Coordinates of C-alpha atoms and ligand atoms in Angstrom, one line a residue:
X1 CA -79.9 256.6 119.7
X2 CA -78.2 253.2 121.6
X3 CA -74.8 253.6 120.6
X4 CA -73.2 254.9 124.3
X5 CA -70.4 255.5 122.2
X6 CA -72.0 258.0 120.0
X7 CA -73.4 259.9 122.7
X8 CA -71.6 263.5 122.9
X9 CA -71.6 265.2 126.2
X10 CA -70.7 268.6 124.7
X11 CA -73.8 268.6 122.6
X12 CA -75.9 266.9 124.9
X13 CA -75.4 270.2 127.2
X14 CA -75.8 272.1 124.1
X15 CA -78.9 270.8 123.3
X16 CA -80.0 270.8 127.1
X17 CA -79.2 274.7 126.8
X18 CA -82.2 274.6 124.8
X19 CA -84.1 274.5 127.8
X20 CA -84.4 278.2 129.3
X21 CA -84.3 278.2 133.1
X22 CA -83.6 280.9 135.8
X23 CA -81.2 281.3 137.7
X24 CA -80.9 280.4 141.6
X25 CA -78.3 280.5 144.7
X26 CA -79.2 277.3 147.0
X27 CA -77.4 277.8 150.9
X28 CA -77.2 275.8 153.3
X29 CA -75.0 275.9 157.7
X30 CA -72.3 273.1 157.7
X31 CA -71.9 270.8 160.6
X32 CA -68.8 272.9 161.3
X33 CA -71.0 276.4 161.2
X34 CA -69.7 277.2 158.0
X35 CA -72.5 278.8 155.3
X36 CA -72.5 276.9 151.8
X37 CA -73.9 278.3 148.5
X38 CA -74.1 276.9 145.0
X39 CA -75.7 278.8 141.8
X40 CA -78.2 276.1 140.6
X41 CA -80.4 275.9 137.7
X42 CA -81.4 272.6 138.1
X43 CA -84.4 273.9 140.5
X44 CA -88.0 273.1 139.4
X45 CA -91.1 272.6 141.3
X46 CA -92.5 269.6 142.7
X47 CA -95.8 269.8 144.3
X48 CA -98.5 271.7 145.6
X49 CA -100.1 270.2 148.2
X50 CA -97.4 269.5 150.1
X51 CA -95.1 272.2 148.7
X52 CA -92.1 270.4 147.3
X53 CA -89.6 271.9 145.0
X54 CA -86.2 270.0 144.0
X55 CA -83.1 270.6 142.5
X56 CA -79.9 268.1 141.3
X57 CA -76.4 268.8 143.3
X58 CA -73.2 267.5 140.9
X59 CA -71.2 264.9 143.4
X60 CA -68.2 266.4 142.6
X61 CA -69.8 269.5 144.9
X62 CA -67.2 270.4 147.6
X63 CA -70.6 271.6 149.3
X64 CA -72.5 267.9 148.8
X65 CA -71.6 266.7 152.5
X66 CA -73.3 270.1 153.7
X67 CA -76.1 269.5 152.1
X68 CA -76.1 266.0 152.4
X69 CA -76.2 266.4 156.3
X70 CA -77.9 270.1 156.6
X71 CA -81.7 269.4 157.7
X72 CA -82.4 272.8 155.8
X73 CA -81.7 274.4 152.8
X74 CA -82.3 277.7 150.8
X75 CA -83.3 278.6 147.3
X76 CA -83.0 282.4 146.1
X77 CA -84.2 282.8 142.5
X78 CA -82.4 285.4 141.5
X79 CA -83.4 288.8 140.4
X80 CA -81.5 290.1 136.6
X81 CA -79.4 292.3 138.4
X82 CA -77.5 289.9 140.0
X83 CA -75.4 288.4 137.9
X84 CA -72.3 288.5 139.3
X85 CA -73.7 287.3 143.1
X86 CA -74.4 284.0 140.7
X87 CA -70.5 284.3 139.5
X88 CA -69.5 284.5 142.6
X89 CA -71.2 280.9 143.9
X90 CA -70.9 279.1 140.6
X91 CA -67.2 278.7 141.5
X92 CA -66.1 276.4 143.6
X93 CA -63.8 276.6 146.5
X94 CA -63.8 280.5 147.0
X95 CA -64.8 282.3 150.0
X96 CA -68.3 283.0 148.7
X97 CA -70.3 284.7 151.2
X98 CA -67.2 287.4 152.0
X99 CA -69.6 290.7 151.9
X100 CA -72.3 289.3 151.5
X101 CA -75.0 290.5 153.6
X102 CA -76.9 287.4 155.0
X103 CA -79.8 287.1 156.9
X104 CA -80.3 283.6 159.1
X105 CA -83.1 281.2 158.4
X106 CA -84.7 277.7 159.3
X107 CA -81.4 275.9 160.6
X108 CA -79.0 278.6 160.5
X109 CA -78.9 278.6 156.8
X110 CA -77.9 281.8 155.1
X111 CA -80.4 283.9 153.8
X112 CA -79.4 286.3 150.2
X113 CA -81.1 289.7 149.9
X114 CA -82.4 291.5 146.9
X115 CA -83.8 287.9 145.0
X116 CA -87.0 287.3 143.6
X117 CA -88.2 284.5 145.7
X118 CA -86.5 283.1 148.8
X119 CA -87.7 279.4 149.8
X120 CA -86.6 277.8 152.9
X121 CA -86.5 274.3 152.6
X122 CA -86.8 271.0 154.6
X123 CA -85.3 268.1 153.0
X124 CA -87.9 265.5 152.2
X125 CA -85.9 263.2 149.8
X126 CA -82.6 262.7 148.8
X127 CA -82.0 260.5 145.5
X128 CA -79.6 259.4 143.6
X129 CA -79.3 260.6 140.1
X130 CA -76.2 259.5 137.5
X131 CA -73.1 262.1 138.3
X132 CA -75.8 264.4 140.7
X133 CA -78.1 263.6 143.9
X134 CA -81.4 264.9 143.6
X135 CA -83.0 267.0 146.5
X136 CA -86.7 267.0 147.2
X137 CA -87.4 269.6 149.8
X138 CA -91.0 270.6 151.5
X139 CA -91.0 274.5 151.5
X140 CA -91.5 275.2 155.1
X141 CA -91.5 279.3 154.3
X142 CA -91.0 281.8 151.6
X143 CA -91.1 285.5 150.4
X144 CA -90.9 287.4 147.4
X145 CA -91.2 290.4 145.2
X146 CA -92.1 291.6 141.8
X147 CA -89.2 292.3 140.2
X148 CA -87.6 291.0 136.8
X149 CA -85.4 287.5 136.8
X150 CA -81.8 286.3 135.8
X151 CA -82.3 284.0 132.8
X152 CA -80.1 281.1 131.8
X153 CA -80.1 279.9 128.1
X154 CA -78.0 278.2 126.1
X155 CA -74.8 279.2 128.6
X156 CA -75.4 282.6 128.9
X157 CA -77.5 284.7 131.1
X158 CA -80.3 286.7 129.5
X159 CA -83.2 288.9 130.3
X160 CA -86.6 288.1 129.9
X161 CA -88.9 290.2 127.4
X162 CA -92.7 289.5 127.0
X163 CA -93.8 287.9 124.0
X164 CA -96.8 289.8 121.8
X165 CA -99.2 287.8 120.9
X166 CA -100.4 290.5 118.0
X167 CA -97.1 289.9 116.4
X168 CA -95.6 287.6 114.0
X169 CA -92.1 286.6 114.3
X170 CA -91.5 284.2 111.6
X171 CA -90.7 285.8 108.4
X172 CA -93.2 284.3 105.7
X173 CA -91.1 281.8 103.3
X174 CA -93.0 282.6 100.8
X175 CA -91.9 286.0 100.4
X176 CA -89.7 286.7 97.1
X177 CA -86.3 287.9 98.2
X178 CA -87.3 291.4 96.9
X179 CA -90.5 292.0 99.0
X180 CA -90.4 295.0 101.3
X181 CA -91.4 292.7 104.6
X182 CA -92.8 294.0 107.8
X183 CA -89.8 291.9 109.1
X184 CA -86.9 294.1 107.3
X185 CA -84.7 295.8 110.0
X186 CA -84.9 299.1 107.8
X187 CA -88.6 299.1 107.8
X188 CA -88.7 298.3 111.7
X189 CA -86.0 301.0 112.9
X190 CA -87.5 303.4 110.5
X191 CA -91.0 303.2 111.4
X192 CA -90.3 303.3 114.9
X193 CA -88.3 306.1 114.8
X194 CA -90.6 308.7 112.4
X195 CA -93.8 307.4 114.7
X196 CA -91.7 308.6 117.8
X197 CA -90.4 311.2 116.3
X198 CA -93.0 312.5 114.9
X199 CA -94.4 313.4 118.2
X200 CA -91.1 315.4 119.3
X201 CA -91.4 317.4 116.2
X202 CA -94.8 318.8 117.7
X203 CA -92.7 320.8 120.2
X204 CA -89.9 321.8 117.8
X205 CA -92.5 323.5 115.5
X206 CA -93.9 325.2 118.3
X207 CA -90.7 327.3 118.4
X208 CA -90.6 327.6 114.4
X209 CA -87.7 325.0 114.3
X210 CA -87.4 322.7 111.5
X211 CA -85.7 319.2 112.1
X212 CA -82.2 320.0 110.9
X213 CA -82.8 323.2 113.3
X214 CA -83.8 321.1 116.2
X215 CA -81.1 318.6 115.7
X216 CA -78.1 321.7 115.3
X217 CA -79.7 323.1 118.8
X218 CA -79.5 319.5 120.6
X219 CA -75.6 318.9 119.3
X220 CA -74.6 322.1 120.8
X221 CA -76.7 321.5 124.1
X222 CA -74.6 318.9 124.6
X223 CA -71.2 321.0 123.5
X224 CA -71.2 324.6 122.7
X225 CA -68.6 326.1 120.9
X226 CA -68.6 323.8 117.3
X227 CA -67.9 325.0 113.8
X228 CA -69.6 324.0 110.5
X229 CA -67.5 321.3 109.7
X230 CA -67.8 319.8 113.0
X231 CA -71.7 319.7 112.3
X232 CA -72.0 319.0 109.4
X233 CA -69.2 315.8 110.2
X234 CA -72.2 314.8 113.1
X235 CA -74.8 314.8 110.8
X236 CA -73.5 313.0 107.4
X237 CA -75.3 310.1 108.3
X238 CA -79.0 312.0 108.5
X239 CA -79.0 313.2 104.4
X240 CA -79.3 316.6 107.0
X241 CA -77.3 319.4 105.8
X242 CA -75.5 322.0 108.5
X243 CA -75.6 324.4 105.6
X244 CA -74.5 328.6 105.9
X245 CA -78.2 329.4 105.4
X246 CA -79.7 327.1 108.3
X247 CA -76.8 328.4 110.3
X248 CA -77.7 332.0 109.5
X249 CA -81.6 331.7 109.8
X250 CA -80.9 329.8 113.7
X251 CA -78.5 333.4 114.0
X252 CA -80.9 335.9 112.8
X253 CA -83.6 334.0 115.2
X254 CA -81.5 334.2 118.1
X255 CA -81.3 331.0 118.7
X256 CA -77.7 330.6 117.9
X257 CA -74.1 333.0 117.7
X258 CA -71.0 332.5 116.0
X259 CA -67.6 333.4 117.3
X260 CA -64.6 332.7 115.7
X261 CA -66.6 330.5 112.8
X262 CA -67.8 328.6 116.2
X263 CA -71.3 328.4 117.1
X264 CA -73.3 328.6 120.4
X265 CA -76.1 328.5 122.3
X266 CA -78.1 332.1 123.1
X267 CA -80.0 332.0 126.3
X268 CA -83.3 331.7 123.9
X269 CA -81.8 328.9 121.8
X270 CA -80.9 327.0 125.6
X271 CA -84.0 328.2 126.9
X272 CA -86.1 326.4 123.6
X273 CA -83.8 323.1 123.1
X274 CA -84.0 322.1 127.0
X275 CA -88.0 322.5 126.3
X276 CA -88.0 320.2 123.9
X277 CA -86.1 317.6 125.5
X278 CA -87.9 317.6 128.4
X279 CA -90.8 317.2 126.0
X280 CA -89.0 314.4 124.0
X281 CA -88.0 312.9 127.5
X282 CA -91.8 313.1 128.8
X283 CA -92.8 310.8 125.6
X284 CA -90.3 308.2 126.2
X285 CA -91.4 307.5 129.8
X286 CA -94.9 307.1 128.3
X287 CA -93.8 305.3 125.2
X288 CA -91.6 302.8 127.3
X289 CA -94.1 303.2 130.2
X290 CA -95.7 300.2 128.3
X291 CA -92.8 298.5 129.0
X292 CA -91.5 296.8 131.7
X293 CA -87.7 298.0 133.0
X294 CA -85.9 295.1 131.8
X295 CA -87.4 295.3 128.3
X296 CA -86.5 298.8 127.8
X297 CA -82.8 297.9 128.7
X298 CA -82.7 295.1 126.6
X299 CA -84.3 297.5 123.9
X300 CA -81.6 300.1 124.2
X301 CA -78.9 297.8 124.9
X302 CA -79.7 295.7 121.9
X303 CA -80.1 299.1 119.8
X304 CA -76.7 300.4 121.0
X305 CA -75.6 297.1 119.7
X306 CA -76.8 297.8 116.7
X307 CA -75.0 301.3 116.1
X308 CA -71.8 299.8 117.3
X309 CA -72.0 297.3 114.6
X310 CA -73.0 299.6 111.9
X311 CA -71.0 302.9 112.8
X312 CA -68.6 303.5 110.0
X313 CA -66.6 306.0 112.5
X314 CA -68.8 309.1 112.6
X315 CA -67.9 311.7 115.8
X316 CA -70.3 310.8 118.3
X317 CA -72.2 314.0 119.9
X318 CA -71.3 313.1 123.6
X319 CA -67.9 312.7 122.6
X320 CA -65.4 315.4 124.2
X321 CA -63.1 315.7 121.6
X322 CA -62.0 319.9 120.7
X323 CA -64.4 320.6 118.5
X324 CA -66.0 317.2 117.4
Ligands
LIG1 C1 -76.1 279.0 135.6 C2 -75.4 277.9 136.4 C3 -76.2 276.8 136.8 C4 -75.6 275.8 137.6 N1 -76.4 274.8 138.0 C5 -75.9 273.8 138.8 C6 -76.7 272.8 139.3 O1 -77.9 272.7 139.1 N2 -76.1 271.8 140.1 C7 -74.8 271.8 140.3 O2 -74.3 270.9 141.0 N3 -74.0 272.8 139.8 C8 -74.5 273.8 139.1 N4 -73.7 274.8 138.6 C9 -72.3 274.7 138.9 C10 -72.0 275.1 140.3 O3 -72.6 276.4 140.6 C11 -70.5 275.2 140.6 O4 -70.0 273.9 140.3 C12 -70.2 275.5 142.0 O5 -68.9 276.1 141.9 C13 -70.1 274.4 143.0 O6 -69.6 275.0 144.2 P1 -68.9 274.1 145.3 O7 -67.9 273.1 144.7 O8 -68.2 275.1 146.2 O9 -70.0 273.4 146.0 C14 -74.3 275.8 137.9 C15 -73.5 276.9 137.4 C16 -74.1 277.9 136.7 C17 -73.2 279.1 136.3

């Protein structure tokens, strides 16, 4: 643990990524008039009583004489959606704050829009600190809203998602390689998707539609006008079969009409799908209702993920191929 030599500054950042932070812009008015801006992460909180947060500027800052001299500073936590504001004032040298709507603050400094928390700061201390200087600054006045933060870990920005308490994470060790674990991915995706679906299905029955039914109605509410094939190419992957005699019953129902071995919607079979969407749609707002916004985007974007990486090439139904 001695040996300077050892000591590896690659994996000492690595292993500092460890520690998840957020994600702030700290501003500050030059002596010349000019605004500065640096994406920190290096921001924590001091003190209470007085207010005091602090954060560490890198020496090699072309903004460390700004700050070094500005009475006043910034510090904008920043909000998840703005990611590439934090881009834009992690490099150096550029003209940062070019469209960038700014409001003025203690000192002149520039103030960001559309952050979490805004804190305008009076230096209190400056310290020395290996390759950084450390700022200690009294908050003199801030604001803030209620909406979701960037996150910083291990390098890359991420999203926060609350933690159940109810549920384990760690699969048991224990557990012979050929137990069926509440853990499996199969067992997860599947359960989640009959207990949602089962609730959909509700309004599909209502109109004397089974699921393969339903499922032919919703491929051809997004594009009328495909044959068989095309359908039955959609739905390998469900073990659901497009067959002649679903096809024909969805026909005699008026639901459906074939022309030129094509099918489409009737105004009924429009009519009953859009129905049971909306109703499908209703249960999602209240299913992801009990989540909060970022969640449910980290939820479908980490789903999405998932079909990407598992999709062995099947047409995809919002695809606007002829016929696919
Ligand atoms: C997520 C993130 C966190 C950062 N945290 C700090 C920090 O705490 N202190 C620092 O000096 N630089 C930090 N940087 C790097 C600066 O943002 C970057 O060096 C910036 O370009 C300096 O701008 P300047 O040279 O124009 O002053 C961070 C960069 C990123 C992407």
């Amino acid at each position: 643990m001695n040996d300077k030599t050892a000591f590896d500054p690659r994996a000492f950042r690595n292993a500092l990524g460890n520690f998840t932070t957020g994600v702030t812009i700290i501003t500050a008015r030059a002596a010349n008039g000019d605004p500065v801006g640096i994406t920190a992460n290096s921001f924590n909180s001091v003190s209470m009583d007085p207010p005091m947060v602090l954060w560490s500027l890198a020496k090699t800052s072309r903004s460390l004489q700004a700050f070094e001299q500005s009475e006043h500073w910034a510090v904008h936590i920043l909000s998840a959606d703005q990611e590439l504001l934090s881009n834009r004032f992690a490099k150096s040298g550029e003209d940062k704050f070019a469209g960038v709507e700014v409001e003025q603050g203690l000192g002149g400094v520039p103030l960001l829009n559309g952050c979490c928390t805004r804190m305008q700061c009076k230096t209190s201390f400056m310290y020395e600190g290996g390759d950084h200087i450390i700022l200690v600054g009294e908050v003199v006045d801030f604001d803030h809203q209620n909406i979701a933060p960037l996150v910083f870990q291990a390098g890359k920005y991420a999203l926060t998602t609350q933690k159940s308490s109810t549920v384990s994470f760690t699969p048991a060790s224990n557990d012979p390689d050929s137990s069926f674990s509440e853990n499996f991915l199969g067992y997860l995706l599947a359960r989640s998707h009959f207990q949602f679906y089962s609730q959909v299905r509700k309004f599909a029955l209502g109109y004397g539609l089974s699921d393969t039914e339903y499922f032919l109605l919703s491929a051809l509410s997004i594009k009328d006008g495909r044959s068989q094939a095309t359908l039955n190419r959609m739905f390998s992957y469900t073990g659901f079969d497009a067959s002649s005699a679903v096809l024909q019953h969805l026909c005699e129902k008026a639901f459906i009409h074939a022309c030129d071995e094509l099918y489409y919607l009737t105004e009924t079979g429009r009519t009953a799908t859009l129905h049971i969407i909306a109703a499908a749609k209703s249960i999602e707002t209240d299913v992801l209702g009990k989540f909060g916004y970022w969640e449910t985007v980290s939820l479908k974007n980490l789903l999405k993920q998932l079909i990407m990486q598992t999709d062995p090439g099947l047409a995809h139904p919002w695809e606007d191929r002829p016929d696919a």
